[in-house]
mmCIF file of C-alpha atoms in Angstrom:
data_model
loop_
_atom_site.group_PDB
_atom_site.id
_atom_site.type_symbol
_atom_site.label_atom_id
_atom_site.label_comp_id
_atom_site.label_asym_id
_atom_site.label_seq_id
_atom_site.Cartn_x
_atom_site.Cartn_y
_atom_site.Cartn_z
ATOM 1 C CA UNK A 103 -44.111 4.536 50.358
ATOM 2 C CA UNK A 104 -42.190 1.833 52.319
ATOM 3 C CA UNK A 105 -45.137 1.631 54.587
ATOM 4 C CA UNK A 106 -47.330 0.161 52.004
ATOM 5 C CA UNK A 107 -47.379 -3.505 52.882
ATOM 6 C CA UNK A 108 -46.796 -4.023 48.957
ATOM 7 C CA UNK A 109 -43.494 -1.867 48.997
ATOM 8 C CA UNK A 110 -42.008 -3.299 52.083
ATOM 9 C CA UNK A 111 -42.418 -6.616 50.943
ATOM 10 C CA UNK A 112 -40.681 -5.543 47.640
ATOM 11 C CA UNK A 113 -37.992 -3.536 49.569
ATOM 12 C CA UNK A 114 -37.083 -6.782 51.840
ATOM 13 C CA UNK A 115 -36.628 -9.031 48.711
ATOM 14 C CA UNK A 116 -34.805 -6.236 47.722
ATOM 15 C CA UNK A 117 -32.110 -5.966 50.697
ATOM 16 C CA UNK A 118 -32.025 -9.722 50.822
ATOM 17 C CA UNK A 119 -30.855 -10.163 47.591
ATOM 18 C CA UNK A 120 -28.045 -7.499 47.435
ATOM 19 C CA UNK A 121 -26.655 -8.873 50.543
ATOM 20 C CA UNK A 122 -26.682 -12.340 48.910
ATOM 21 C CA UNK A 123 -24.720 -10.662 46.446
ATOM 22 C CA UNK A 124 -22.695 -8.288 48.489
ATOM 23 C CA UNK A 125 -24.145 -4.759 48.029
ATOM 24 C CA UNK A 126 -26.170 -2.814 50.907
ATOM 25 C CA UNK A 127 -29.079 -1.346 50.364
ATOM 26 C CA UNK A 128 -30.513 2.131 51.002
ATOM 27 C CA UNK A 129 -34.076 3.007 50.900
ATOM 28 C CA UNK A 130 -36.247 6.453 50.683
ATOM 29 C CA UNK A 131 -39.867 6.740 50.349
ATOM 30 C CA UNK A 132 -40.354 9.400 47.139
ATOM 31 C CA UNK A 133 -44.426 9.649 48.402
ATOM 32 C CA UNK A 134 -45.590 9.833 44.791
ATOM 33 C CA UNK A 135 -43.543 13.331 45.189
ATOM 34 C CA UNK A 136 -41.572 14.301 42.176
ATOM 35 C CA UNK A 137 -39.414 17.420 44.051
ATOM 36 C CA UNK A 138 -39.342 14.615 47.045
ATOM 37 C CA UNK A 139 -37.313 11.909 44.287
ATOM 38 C CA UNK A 140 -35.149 14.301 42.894
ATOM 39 C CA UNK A 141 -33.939 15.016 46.769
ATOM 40 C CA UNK A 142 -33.483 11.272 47.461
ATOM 41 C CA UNK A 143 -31.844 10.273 44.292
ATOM 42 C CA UNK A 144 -29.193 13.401 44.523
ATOM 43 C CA UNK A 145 -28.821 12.600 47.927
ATOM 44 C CA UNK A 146 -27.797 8.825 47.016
ATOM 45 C CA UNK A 147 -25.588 9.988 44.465
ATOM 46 C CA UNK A 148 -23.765 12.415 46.714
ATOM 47 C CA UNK A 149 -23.202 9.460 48.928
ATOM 48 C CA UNK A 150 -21.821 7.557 46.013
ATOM 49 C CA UNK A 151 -24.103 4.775 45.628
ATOM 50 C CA UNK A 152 -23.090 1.878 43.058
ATOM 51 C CA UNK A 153 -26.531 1.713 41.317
ATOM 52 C CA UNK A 154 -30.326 2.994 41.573
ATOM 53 C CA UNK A 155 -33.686 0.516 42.286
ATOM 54 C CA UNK A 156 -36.105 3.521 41.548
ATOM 55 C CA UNK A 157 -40.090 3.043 41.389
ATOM 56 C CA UNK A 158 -40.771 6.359 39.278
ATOM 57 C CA UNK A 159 -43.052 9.351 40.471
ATOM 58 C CA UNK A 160 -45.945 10.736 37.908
ATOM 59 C CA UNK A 161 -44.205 13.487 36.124
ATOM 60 C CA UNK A 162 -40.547 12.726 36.642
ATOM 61 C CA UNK A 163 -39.344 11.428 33.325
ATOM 62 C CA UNK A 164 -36.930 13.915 33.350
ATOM 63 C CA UNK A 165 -34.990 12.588 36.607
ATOM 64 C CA UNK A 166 -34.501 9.111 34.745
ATOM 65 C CA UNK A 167 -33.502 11.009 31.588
ATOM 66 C CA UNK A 168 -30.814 12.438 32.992
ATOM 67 C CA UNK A 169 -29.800 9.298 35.329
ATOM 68 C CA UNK A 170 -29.875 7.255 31.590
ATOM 69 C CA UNK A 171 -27.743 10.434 29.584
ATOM 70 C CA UNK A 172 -25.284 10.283 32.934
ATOM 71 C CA UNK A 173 -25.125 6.477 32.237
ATOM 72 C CA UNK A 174 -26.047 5.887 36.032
ATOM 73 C CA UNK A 175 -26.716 2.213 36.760
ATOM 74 C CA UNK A 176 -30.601 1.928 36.963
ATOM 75 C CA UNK A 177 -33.839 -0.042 37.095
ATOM 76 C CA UNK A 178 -37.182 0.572 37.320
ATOM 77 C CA UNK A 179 -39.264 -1.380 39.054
ATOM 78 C CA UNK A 180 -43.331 -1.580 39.218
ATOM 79 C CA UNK A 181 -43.291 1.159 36.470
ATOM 80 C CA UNK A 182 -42.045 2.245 33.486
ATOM 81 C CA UNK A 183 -41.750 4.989 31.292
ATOM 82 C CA UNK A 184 -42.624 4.110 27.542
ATOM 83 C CA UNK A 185 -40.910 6.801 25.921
ATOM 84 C CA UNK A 186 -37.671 6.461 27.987
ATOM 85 C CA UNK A 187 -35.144 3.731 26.999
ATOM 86 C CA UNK A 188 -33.952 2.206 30.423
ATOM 87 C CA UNK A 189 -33.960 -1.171 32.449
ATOM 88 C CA UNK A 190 -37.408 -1.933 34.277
ATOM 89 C CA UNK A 191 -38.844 -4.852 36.058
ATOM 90 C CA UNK A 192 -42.887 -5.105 36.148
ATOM 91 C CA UNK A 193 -45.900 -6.672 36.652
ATOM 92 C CA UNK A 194 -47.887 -7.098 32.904
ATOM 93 C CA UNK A 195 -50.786 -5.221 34.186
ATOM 94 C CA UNK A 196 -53.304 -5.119 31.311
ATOM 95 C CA UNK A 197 -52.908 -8.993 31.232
ATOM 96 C CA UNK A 198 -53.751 -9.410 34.957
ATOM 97 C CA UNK A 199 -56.445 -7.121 35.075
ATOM 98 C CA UNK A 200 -57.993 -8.287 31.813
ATOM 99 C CA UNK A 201 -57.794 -11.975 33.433
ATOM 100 C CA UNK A 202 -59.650 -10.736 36.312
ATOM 101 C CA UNK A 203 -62.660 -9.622 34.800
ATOM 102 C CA UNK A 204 -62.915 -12.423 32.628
ATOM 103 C CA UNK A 205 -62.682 -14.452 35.773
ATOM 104 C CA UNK A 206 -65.912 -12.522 36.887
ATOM 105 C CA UNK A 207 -67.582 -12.570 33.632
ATOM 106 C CA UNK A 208 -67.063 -16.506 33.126
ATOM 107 C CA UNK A 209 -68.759 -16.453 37.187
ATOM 108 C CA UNK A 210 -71.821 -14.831 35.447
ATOM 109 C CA UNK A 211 -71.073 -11.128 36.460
ATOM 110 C CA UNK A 212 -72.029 -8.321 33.720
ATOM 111 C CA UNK A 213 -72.524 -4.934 35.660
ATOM 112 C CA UNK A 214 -68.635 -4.757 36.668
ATOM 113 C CA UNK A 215 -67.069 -2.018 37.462
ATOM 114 C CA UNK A 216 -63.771 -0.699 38.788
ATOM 115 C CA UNK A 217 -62.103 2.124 41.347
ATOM 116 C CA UNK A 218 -58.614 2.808 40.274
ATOM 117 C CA UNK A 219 -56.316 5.938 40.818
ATOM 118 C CA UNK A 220 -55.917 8.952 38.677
ATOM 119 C CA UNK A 221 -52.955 9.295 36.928
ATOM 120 C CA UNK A 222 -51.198 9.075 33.826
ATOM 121 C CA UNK A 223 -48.080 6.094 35.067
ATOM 122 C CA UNK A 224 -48.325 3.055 33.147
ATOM 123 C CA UNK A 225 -49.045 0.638 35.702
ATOM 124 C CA UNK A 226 -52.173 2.373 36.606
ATOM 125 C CA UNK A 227 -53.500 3.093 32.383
ATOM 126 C CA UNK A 228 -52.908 -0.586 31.863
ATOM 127 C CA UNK A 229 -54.738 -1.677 34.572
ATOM 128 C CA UNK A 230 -57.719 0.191 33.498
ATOM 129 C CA UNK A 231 -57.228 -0.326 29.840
ATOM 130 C CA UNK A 232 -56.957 -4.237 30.407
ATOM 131 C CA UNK A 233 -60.519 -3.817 32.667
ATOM 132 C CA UNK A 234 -61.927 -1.482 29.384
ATOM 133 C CA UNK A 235 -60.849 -4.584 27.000
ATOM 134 C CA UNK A 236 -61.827 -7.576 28.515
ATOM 135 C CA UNK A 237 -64.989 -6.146 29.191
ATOM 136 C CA UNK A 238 -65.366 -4.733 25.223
ATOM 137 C CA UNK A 239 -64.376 -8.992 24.372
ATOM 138 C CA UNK A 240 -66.670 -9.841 26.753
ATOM 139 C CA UNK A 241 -69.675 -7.553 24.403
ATOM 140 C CA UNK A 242 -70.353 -5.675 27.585
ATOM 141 C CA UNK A 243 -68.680 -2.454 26.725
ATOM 142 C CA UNK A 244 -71.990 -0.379 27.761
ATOM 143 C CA UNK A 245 -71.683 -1.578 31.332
ATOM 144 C CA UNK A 246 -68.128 0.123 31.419
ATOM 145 C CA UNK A 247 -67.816 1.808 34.934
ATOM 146 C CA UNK A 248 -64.451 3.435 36.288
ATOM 147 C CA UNK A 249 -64.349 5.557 38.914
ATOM 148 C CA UNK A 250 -60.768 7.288 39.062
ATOM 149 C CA UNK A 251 -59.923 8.666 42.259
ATOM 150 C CA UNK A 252 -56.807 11.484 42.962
ATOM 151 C CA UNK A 253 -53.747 9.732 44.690
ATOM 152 C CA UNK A 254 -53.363 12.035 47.632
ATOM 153 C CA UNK A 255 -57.133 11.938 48.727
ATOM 154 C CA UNK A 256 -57.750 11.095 52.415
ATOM 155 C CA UNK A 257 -58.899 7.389 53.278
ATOM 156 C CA UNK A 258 -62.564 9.354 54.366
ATOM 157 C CA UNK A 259 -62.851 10.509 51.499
ATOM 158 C CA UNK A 260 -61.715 8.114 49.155
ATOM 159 C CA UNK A 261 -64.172 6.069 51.119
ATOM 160 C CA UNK A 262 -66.895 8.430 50.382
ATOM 161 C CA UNK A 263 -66.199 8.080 46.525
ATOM 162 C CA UNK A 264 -66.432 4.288 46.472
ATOM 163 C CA UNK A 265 -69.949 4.370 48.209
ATOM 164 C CA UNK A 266 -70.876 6.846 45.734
ATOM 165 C CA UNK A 267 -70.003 4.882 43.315
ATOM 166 C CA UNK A 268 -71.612 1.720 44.048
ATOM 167 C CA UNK A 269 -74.672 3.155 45.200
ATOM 168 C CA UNK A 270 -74.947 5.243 41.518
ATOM 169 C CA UNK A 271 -73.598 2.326 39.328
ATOM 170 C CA UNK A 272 -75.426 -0.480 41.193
ATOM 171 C CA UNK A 273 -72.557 -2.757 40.354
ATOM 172 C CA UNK A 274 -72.901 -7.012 40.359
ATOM 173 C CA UNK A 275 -68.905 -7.286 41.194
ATOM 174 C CA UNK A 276 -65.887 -4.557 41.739
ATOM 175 C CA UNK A 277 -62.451 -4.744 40.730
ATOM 176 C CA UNK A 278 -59.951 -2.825 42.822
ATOM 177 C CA UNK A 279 -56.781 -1.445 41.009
ATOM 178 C CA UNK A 280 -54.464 -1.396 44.372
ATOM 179 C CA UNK A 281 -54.424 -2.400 47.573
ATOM 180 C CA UNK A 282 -54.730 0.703 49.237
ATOM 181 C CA UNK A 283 -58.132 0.880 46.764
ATOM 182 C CA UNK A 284 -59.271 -2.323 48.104
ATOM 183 C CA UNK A 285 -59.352 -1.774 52.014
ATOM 184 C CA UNK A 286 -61.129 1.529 51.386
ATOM 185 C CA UNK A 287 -63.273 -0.508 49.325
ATOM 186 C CA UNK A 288 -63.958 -3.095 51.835
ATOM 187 C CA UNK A 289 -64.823 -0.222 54.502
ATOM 188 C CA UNK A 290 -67.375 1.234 52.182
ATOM 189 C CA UNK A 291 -68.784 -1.679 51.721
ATOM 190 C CA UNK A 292 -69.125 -2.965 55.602
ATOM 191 C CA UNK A 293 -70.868 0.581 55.799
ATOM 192 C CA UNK A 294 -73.140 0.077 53.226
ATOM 193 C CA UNK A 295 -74.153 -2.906 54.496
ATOM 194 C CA UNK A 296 -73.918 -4.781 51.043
ATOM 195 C CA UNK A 297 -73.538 -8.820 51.267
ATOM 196 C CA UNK A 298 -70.112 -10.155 49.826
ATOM 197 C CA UNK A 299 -70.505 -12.060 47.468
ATOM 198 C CA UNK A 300 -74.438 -12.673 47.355
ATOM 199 C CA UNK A 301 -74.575 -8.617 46.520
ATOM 200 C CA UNK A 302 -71.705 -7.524 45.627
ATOM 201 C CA UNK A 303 -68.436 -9.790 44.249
ATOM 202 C CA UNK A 304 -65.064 -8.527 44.783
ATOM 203 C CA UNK A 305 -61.450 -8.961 43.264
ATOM 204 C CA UNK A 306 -58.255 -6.361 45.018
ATOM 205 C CA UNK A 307 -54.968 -6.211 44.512
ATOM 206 C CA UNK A 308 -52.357 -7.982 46.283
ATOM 207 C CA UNK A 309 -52.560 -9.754 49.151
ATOM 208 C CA UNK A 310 -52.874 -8.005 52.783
ATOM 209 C CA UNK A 311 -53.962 -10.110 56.213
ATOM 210 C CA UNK A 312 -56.937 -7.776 56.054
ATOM 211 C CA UNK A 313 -58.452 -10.071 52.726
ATOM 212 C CA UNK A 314 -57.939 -12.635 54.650
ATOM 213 C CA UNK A 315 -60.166 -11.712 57.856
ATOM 214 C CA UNK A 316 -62.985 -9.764 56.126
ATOM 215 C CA UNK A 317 -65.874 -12.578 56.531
ATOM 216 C CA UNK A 318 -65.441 -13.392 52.926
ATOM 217 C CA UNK A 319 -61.683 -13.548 51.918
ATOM 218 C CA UNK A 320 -60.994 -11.892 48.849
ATOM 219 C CA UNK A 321 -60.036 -12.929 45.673
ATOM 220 C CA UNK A 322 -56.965 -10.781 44.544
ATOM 221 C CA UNK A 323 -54.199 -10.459 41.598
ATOM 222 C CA UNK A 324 -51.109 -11.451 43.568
ATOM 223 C CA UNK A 325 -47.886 -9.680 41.789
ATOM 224 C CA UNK A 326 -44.988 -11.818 41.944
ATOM 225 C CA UNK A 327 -43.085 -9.758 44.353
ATOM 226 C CA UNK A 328 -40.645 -12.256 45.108
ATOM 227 C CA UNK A 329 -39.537 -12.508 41.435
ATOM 228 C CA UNK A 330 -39.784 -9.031 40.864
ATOM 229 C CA UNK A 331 -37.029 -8.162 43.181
ATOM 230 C CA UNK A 332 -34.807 -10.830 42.413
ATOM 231 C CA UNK A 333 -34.960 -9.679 38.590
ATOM 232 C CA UNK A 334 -34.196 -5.957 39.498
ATOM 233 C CA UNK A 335 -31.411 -6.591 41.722
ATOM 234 C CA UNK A 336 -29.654 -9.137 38.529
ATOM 235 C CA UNK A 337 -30.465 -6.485 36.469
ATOM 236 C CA UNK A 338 -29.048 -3.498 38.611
ATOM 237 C CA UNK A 339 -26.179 -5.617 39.667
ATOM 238 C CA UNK A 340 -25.036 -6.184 35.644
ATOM 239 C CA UNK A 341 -25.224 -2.718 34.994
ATOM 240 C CA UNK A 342 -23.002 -1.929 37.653
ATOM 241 C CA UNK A 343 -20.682 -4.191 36.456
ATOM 242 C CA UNK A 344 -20.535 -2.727 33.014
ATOM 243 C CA UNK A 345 -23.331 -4.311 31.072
ATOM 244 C CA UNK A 346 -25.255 -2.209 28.263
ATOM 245 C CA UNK A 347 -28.038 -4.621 27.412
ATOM 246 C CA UNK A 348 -31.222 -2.977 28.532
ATOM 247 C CA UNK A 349 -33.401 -5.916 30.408
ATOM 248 C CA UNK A 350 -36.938 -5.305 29.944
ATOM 249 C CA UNK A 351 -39.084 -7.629 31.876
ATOM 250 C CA UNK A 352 -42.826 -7.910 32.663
ATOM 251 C CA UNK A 353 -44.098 -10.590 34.623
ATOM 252 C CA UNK A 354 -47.372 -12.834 34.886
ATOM 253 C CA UNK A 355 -49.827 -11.821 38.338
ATOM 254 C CA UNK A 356 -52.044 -15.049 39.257
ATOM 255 C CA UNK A 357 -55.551 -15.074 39.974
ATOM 256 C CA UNK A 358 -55.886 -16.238 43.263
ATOM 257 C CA UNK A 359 -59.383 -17.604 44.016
ATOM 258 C CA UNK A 360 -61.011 -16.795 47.500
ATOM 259 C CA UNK A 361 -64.516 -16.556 48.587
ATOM 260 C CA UNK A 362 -65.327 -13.063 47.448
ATOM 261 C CA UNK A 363 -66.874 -13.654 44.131
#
């Protein structure tokens, strides 16, 4: 979705960097929607595009299969698909997650738990699964607490879910797995009435203005977007002028350190 601030940021690199390398760039938002991909990708293939930038849909491993058997020039970026052979561009998720609750458990933190999405794409298993290990290293795999909430749930309700869970759990620190997850998180908590970080410490994902004007700016896992897009456009742009190596790349997130816990 182009409107989340995450995307757009990606999708500006994006443009920037094809037009530094003369190619224009252009953009559809798939919504998570696998019938709403396969419109936009046959779309930009009717219109003869040179190459695809694609950020894959749960469920539509077929698409890229037969983008890869068609030998269309492609990267995926943000996600992968581990059974599918093909160019991508990501963030090392399990690492940055895992550093994060170290972070929280070297602060003194034990009952930490975490609000991510439910799905099966990779981005969103390693993120959890790095969460589940570091907190297994750490000897506190009995405090284990993930609450996995549907992708298309309304904000209200998602809300709902994360006061829920904090007021069942009784949590010492949160980690949230995306943005989106961490200003719902930060509304639930204003309504609770919980103290950040003297009740409650807090890491999100990405950066967003709003982390920085909550009363107690939050510590997030900042993706290196600016990298990211660079990468995918050298990588699209070699395939499109005949390369076969596939370029697999996953990328270091850093820790940056704010108020909230």
């Amino acid at each position: 979705d182009i409107a989340n601030p995450f995307f757009s940021q990606l999708a500006r690199i994006i443009e920037d960097e094809a037009i530094d390398h003369s190619h224009m760039v252009i953009f559809g938002s798939s919504d998570e929607d696998c019938a709403k991909s396969e419109s936009l990708i046959e779309t930009f293939l009717n219109r003869q595009v040179d190459g695809l930038i694609i950020v894959p849909s749960e469920g539509c491993g077929k698409q890229i299969i037969g983008l890869v058997k068609k030998e269309i020039p492609l990267v995926l970026i943000d996600r992968y698909m581990p059974n599918i052979e093909t160019n991508y561009v990501v963030l090392d998720n399990y690492e940055a997650v895992y550093k994060a609750t170290v972070h929280l458990v070297i602060k003194g933190y034990k009952r930490i738990g975490m609000i991510a999405y439910k799905n099966s794409l990779i981005h969103m298993t390693e993120r959890t699964r790095g969460y589940e290990q570091a907190m297994k290293d750490c000897h506190l795999s009995n405090e284990v607490r993930v609450k996995k909430i549907p992708f298309h749930t309304l904000q209200h309700e998602t809300e709902k879910m994360i006061k829920d869970a904090i007021l069942e759990w009784k949590p010492e620190a949160m980690i949230f797995a995306t943005n989106a997850l961490s200003l719902s998180g930060l509304y639930s908590i204003q309504d609770i009435g919980i103290k950040v970080p003297e009740e409650l410490a807090i890491v999100g994902f990405d950066g967003n203005e709003a982390f920085d004007f909550f009363y107690s700016p939050l510590t997030y896992v900042k993706q290196p977007v600016l990298e990211m897009g660079k990468e995918a456009v050298r990588v699209l742009i070699d395939q499109i002028e005949g390369s076969k190596k596939i370029s697999q790349i996953s990328l270091s997130a850093q820790l940056v350190l704010r108020n909230s816990c």
